Coordinates of C-alpha atoms in Angstrom, one line a residue:
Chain A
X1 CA -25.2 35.5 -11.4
X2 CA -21.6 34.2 -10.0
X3 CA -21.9 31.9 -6.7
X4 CA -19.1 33.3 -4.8
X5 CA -18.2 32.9 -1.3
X6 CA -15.9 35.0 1.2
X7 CA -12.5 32.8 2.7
X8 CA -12.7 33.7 6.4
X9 CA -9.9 30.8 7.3
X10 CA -8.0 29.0 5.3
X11 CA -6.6 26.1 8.0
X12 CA -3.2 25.5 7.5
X13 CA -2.8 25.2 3.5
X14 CA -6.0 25.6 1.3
X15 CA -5.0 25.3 -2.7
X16 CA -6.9 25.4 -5.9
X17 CA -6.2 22.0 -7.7
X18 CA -7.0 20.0 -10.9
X19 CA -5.7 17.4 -12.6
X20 CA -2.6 19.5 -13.6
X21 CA -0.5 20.1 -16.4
X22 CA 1.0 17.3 -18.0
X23 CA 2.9 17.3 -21.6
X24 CA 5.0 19.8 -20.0
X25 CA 7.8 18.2 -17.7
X26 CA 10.6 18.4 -20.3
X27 CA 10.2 22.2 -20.1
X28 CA 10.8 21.5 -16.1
X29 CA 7.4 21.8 -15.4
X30 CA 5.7 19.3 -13.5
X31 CA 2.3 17.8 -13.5
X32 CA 1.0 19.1 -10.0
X33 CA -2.8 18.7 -9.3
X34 CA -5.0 17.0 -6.6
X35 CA -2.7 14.9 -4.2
X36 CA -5.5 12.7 -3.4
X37 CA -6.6 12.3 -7.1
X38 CA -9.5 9.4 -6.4
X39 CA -10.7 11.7 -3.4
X40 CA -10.6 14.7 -5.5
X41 CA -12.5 13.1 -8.6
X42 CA -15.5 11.8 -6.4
X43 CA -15.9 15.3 -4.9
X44 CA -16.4 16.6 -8.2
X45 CA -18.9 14.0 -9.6
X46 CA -21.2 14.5 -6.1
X47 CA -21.9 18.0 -7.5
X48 CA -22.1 16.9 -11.1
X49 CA -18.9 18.8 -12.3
X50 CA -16.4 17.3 -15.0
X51 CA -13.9 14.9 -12.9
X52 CA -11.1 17.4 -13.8
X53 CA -12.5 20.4 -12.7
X54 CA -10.9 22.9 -10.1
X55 CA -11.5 22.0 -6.6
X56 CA -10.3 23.3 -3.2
X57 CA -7.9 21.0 -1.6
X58 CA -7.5 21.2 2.3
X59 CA -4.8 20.5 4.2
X60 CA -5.6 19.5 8.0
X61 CA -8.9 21.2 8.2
X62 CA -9.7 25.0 9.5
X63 CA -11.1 26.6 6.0
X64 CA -14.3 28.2 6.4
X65 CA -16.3 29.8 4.0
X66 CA -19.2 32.1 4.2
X67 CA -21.7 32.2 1.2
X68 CA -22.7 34.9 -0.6
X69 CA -25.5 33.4 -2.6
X70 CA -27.0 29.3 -2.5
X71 CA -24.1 26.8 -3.5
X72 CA -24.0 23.1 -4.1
X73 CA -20.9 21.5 -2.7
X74 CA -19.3 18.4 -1.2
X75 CA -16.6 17.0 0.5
X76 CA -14.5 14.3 0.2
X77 CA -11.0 12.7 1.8
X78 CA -10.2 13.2 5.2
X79 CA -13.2 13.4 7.1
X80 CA -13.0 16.8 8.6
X81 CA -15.6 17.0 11.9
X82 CA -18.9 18.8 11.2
X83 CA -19.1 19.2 7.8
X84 CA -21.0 16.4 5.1
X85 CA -18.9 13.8 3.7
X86 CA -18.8 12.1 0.8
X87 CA -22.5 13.4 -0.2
X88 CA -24.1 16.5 -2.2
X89 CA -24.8 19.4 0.2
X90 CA -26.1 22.7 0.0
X91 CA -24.8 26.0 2.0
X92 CA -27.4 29.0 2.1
X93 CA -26.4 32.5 1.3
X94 CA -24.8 33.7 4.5
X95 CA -24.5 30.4 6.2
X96 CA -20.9 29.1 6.8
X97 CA -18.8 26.2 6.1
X98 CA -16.4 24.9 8.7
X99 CA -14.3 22.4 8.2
X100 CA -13.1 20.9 11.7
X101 CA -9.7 19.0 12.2
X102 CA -9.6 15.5 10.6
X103 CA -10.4 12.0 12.4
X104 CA -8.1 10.2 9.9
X105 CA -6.4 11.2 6.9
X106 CA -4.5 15.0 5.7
X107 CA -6.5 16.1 2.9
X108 CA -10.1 17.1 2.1
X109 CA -11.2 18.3 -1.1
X110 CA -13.9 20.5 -1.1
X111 CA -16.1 20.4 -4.8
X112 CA -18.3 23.4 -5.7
X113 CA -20.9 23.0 -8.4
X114 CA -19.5 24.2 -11.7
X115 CA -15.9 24.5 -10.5
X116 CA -13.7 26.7 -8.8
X117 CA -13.8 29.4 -11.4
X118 CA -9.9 30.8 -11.6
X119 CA -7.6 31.5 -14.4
X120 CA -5.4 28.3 -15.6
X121 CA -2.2 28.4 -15.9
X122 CA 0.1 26.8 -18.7
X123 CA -3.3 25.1 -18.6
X124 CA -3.8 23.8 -15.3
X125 CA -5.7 25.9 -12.1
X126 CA -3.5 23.7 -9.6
X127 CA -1.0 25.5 -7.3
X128 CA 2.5 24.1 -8.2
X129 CA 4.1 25.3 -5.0
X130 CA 7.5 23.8 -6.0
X131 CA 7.6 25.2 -8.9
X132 CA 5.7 28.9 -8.0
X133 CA 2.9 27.8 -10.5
X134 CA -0.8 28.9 -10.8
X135 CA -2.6 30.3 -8.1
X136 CA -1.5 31.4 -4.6
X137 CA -2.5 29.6 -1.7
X138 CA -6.2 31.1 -0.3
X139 CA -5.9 33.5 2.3
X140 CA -8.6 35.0 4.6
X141 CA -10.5 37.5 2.6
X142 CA -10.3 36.1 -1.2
X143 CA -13.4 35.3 -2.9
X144 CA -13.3 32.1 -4.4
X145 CA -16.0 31.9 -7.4
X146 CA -18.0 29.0 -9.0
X147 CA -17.7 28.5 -12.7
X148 CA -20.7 27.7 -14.7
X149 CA -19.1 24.6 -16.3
X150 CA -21.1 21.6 -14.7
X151 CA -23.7 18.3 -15.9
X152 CA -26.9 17.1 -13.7
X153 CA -26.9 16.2 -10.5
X154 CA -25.7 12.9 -10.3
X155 CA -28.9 11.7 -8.4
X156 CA -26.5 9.8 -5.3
X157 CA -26.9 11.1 -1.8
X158 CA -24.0 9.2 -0.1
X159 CA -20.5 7.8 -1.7
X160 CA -19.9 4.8 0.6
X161 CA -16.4 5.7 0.8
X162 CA -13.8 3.8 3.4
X163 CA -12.1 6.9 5.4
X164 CA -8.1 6.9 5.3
X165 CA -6.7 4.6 7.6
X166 CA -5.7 6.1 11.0
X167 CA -3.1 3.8 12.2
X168 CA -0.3 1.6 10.5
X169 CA -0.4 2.2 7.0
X170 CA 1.3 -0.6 4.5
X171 CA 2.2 0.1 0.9
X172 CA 3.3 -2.2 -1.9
X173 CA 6.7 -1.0 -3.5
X174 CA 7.8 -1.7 -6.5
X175 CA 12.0 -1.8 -7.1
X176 CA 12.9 1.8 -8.9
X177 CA 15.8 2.5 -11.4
X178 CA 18.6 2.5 -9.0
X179 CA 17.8 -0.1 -6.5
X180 CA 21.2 -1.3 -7.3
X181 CA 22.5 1.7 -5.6
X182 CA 21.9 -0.3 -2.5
X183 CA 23.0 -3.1 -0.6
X184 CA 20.4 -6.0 0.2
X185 CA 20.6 -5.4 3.7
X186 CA 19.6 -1.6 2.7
X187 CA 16.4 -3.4 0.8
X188 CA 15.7 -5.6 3.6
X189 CA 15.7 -2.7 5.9
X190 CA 13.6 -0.5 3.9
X191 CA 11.2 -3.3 3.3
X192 CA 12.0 -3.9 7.2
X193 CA 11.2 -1.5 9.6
X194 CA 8.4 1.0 10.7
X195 CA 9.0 4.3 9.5
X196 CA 7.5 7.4 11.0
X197 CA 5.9 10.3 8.6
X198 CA 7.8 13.5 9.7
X199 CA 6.2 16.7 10.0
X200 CA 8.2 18.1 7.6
X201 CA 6.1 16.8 4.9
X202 CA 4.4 18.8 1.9
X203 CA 2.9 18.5 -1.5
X204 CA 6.3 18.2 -3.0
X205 CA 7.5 14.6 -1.2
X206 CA 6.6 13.0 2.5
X207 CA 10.0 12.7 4.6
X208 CA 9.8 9.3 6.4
X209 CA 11.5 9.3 9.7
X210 CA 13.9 5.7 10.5
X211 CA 16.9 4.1 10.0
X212 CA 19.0 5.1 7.3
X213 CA 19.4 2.7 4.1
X214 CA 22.6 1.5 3.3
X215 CA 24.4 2.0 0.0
X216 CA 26.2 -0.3 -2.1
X217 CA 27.9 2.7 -4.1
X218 CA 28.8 6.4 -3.4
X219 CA 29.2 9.0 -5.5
X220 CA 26.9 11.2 -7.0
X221 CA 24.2 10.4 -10.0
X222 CA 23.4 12.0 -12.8
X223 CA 20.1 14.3 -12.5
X224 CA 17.1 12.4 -14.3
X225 CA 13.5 12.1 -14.1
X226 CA 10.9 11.3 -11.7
X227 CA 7.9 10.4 -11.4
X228 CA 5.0 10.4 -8.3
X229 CA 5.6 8.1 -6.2
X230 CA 9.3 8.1 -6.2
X231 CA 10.9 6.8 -3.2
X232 CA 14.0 8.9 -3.5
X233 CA 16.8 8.6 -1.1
X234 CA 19.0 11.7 -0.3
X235 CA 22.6 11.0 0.9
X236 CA 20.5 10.7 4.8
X237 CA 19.4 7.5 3.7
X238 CA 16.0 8.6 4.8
X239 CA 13.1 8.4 2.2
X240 CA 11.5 11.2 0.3
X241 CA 8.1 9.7 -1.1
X242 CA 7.4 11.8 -3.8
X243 CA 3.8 13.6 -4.1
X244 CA 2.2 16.3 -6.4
X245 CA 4.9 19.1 -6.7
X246 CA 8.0 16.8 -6.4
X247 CA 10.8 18.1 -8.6
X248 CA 10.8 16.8 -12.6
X249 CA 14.3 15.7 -12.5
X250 CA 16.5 14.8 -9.0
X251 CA 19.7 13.6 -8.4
X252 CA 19.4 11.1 -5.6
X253 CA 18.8 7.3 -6.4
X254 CA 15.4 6.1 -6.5
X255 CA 15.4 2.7 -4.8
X256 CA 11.8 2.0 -5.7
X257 CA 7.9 3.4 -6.3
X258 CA 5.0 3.3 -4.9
X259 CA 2.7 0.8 -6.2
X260 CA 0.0 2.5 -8.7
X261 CA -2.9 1.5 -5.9
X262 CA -1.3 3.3 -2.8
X263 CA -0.2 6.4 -4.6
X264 CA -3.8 8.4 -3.3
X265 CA -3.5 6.7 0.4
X266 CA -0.1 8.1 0.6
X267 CA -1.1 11.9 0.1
X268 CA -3.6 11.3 3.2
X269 CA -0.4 10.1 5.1
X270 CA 0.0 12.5 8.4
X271 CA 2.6 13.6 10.9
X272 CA 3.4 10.7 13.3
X273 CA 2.2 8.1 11.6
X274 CA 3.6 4.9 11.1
X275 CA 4.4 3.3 8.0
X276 CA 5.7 -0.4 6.4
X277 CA 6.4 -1.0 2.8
X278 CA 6.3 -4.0 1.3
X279 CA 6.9 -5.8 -1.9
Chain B
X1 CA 20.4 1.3 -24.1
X2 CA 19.3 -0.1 -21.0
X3 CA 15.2 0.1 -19.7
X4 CA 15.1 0.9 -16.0
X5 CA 11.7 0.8 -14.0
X6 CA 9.6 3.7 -12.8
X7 CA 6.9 2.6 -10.9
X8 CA 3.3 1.6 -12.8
X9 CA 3.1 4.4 -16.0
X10 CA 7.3 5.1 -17.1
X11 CA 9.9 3.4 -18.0
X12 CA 13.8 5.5 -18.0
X13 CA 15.5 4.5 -20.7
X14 CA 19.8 4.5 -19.7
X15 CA 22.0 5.9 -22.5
X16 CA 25.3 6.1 -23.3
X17 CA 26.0 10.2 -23.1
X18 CA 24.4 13.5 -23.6
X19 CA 25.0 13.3 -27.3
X20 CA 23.2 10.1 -27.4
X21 CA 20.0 11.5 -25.2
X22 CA 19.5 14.2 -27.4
X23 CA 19.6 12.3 -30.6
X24 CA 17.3 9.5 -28.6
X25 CA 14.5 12.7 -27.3
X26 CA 14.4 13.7 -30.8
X27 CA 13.7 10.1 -32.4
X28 CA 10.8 10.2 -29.5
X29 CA 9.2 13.7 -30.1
X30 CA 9.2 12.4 -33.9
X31 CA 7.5 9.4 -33.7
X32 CA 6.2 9.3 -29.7
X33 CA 4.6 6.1 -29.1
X34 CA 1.0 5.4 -28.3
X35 CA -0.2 6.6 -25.4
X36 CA 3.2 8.7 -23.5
X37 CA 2.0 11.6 -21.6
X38 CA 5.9 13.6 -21.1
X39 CA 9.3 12.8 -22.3
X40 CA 11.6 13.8 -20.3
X41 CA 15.4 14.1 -20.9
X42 CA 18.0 14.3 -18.9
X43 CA 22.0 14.0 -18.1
X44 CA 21.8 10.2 -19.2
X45 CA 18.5 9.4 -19.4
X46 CA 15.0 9.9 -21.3
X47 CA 11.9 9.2 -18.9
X48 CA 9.0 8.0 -20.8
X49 CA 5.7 8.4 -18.5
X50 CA 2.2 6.7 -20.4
X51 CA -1.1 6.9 -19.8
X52 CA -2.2 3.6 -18.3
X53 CA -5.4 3.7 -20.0
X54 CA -4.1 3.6 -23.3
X55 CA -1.3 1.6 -22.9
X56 CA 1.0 -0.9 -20.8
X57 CA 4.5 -1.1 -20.0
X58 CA 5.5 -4.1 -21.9
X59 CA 4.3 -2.0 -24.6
X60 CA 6.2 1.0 -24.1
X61 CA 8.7 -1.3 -23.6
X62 CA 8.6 -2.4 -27.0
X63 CA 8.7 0.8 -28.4
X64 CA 11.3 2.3 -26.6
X65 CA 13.1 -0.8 -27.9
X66 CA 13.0 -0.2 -31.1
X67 CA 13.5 3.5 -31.0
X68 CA 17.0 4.8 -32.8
X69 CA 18.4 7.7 -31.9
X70 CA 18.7 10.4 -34.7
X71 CA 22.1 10.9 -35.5
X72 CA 23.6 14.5 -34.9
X73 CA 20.9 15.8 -33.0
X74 CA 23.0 18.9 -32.0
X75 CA 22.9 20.4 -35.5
X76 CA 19.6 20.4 -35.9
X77 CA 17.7 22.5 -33.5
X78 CA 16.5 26.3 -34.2
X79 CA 18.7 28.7 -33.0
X80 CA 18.3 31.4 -30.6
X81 CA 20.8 34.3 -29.5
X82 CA 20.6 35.4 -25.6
X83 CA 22.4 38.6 -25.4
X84 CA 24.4 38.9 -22.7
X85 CA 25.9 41.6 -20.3
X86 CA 28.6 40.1 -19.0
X87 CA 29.6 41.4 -15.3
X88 CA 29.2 38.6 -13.0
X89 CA 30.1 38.6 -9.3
X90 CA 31.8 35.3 -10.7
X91 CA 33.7 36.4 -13.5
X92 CA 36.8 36.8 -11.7
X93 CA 36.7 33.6 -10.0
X94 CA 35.7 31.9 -13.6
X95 CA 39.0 33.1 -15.3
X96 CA 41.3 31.8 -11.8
X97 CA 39.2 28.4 -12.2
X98 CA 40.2 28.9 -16.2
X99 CA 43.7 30.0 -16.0
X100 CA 42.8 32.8 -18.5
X101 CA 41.6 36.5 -18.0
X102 CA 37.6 37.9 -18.0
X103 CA 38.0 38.4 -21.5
X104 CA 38.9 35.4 -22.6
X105 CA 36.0 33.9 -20.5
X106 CA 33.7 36.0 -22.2
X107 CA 35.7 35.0 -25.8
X108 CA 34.5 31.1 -24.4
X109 CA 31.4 31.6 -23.9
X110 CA 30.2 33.6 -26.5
X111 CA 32.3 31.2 -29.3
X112 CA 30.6 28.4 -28.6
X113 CA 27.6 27.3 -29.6
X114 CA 25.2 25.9 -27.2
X115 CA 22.6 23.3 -26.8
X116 CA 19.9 22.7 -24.5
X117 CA 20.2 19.2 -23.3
X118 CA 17.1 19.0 -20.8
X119 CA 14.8 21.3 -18.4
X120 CA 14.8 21.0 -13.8
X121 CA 15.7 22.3 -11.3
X122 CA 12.7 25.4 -11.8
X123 CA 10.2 25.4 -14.6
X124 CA 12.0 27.0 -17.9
X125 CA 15.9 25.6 -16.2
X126 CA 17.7 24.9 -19.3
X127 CA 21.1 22.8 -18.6
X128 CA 23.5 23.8 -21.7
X129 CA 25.8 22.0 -23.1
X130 CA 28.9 23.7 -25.5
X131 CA 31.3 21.7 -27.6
X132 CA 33.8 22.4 -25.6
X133 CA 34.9 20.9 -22.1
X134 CA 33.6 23.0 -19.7
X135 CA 34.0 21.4 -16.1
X136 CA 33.4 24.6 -13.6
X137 CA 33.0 23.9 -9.7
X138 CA 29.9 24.9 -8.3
X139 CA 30.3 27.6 -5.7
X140 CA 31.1 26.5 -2.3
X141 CA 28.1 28.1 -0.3
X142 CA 25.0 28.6 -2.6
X143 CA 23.7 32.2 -3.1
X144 CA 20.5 32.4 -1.2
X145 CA 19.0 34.7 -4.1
X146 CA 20.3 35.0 -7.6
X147 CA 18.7 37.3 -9.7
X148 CA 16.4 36.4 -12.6
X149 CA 17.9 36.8 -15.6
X150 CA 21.7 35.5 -14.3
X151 CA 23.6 33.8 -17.0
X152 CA 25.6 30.7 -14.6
X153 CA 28.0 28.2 -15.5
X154 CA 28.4 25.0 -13.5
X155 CA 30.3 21.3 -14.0
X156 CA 30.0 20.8 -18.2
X157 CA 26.5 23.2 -18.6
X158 CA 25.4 26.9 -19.0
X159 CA 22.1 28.2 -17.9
X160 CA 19.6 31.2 -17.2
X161 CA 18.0 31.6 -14.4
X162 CA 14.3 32.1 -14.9
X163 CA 13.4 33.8 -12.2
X164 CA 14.9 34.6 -8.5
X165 CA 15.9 31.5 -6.7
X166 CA 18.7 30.0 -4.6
X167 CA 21.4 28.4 -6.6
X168 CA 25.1 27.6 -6.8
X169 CA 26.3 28.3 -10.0
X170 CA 29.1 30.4 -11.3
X171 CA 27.9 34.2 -12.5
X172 CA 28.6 34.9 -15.4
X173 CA 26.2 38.0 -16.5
X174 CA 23.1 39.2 -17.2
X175 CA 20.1 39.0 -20.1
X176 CA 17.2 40.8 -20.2
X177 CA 15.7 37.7 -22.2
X178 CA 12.5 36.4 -20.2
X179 CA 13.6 32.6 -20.6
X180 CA 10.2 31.9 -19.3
X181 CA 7.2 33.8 -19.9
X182 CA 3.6 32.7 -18.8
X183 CA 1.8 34.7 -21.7
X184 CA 3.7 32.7 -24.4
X185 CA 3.6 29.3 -25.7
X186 CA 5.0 27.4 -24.8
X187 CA 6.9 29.4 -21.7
X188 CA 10.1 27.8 -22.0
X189 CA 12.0 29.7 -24.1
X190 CA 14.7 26.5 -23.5
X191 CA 13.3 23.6 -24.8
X192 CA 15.5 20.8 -25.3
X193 CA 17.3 20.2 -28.2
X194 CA 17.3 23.9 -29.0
X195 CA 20.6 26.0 -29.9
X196 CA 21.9 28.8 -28.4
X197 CA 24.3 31.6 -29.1
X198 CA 25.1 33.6 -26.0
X199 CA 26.8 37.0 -27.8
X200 CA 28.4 40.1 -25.8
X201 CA 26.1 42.9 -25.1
X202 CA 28.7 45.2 -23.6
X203 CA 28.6 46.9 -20.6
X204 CA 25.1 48.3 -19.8

């Protein structure tokens, strides 16, 4: 028999994500997938599912599901108030999962033993939400299923998992294709101040909040690829750090990137908080 | 050539014109090196994104390197026709911007031959390029909804729109072509490097 259990809030954004669809971005179609792709993998190996199978990925808490039958799960990333963290768990038939509002961090994945069972697409279950790709958002009322694809039990009761960071948050930059679109003093400034996460921020890029960068040359640039954790700047001057769903190709300068190690701490990144870079 | 950083898994790779990133994509898709995940082209450039579990930058760096681009790549794609209706909202503005009248912008269009340079903007987004020198103004205020299906010119390129979206191009026509369909594969019916012939499908 299918586990299945009823949506009956979905919190701000819920999504279905994987690893995503790579192979595919000269066609203009990005890769997508969990934003918090360490977070997302250690959900799935609590439960004893493939690394890179569907999860739920929750943005700022409020889902709650009801179970129609027994299910293993477990939850991982931003530690969402009364719910189980980083360890297996098991929700009766009937009984209902809550996930509260965060203490730290954006997103919390949310595994299912044997995967959340929907149709891929260009072969990837993650939402693309730039792009209009794979599955719609959850809303109250779907049924989300379990697949039947999963190993043993992993035999660990607790991941001793550090929770995102609350306050100041630094990353490491590394210097991007055209940080000779900018003057020094538009490095130094970048590298310089305290930016503030705005809360205009998605899957597709976090908008950083600050003083604007100054350029060493106008005029407009070619359209040409990107990659996560692009830190592109639009003619504002403010950054766009690029996450998940950002655009294949853009045609603002990319002064620099993220460093490969902060790329999962970024996603967790929430309105109002601070943030340095550094080199 | 010119190797510009991209953060810890791609390299873009700077070349001299359109002509050039075509012929340079090709040499790639022939003999991609070890361990790239996505090639993607552009106006000027190829990004080359690797899986850092199979291999490093300096590398890819090597690779890229020693990579020659194929000469003539714009001969030597498949080519596929696009039907067209041609009654754009734009048509009139196209043949002011031109100095010419509808006809003759519809004689342009469908004498050249077109190729697809690269993919954005939405998934299946093919930026065309003819051999002649295009160089059309966007529109001034973007259309908040073009219609799927919309054959556009802008600057030096011609495109379809996949499916309904904002955008600013010039409107040209209409094809009832699916330039991206999810049930085949792949869904791009643009891929890059491709040619295309867009040919007069009268008035529907």
């Amino acid at each position: 028999m299918t586990v299945r259990c009823e949506v009956l809030e979905t919190g701000p954004l819920t999504t279905v994500q994987d690893t995503g669809r790579t192979g595919q971005a000269a066609l203009g179609i990005g890769r997508s997938g969990a934003c918090d792709r360490t977070a997302y993998r250690l959900a799935n190996r609590l439960v004893g599912n493939s690394e890179d199978a569907a999860a739920l990925e929750v943005t700022f808490g409020g889902l709650a599901l009801l179970a129609e039958a027994d299910l293993v799960y477990a939850i991982t990333g931003a530690p969402c108030s009364g719910v189980p963290l980083n360890a297996p768990a098991i929700l009766r038939k009937g009984e209902v999962l809550r996930l509260g509002v965060p203490r730290t961090g954006l997103r919390t994945y949310v595994a299912i033993r044997g995967g959340v069972d929907v149709e891929p697409v260009l072969g990837s279950r993650s939402t693309d939400l730039l792009a209009g790709l794979g599955p719609a958002p959850l809303k109250a009322g779907d049924v989300v299923a379990a697949g039947k694809d999963h190993g043993p039990m992993p035999g660990v009761d607790l991941a001793p998992v550090a929770e995102p960071a609350g306050g100041l948050v630094t990353v490491r930059l590394l210097p991007g294709p055209r940080r000779d679109w900018f003057t020094d003093a538009g490095w130094a400034s970048l590298l310089g101040q305290t930016y503030k996460v705005s809360s205009n921020s998605n899957r597709i890029g976090v908008r950083l909040e600050g003083e604007p960068l100054e350029r060493a040359r106008n005029g407009e640039l070619p359209s040409e690829g990107m990659e996560l954790g692009a830190l592109q700047i639009p003619p504002s001057g403010l950054p766009v750090l690029f996450l998940a769903d950002h655009p294949v190709t853009g045609g603002y300068p990319v002064i620099a990137y993220v460093a490969p190690e902060n790329l999962d701490p970024c996603a967790q990144l929430r309105p109002g908080q601070p943030l340095r870079f550094t080199p | 050539m010119r190797l510009l950083p991209c953060g810890g898994t791609a390299l873009l790779v700077e070349l001299a014109d359109l002509d050039e990133v075509l012929g340079y994509y090709a040499a790639l898709l022939a003999e991609p090196p070890a361990g790239v995940v996505d090639i993607v082209p552009a106006a000027r450039t190829v990004m080359v994104v690797t899986d850092p579990a199979v291999t490093d930058l300096a590398a890819l760096e090597r690779s890229l390197r020693a990579t020659v681009p194929t000469a003539d790549r714009r001969a030597a794609g498949d080519l596929v026709e696009i039907p067209v209706v041609y009654d754009g909202a734009d048509l009139d503005d196209l043949a002011g911007i031109l100095g010419c009248d509808v006809a003759e912008v519809v004689r342009r269009h469908t004498a050249d031959e077109w190729t697809v340079a690269f993919c954005g903007f939405a998934p299946g987004f093919g930026y065309l390029t003819g051999r002649s020198d295009w160089n059309i103004p966007r529109r001034e205020s973007p259309r908040t909804k073009v219609p799927a299906g919309s054959v556009a010119l802008a600057g030096e390129f011609s495109g379809v729109y996949p499916r309904e979206s904002p955008g600013g191009w010039q409107l040209l026509g209409r094809t009832d072509v699916a330039v991206f369909d999810l049930d085949r594969d792949p869904a791009a019916l643009l891929q890059p490097g491709r040619r295309i012939r867009f040919v007069d499908a009268g008035r529907a």
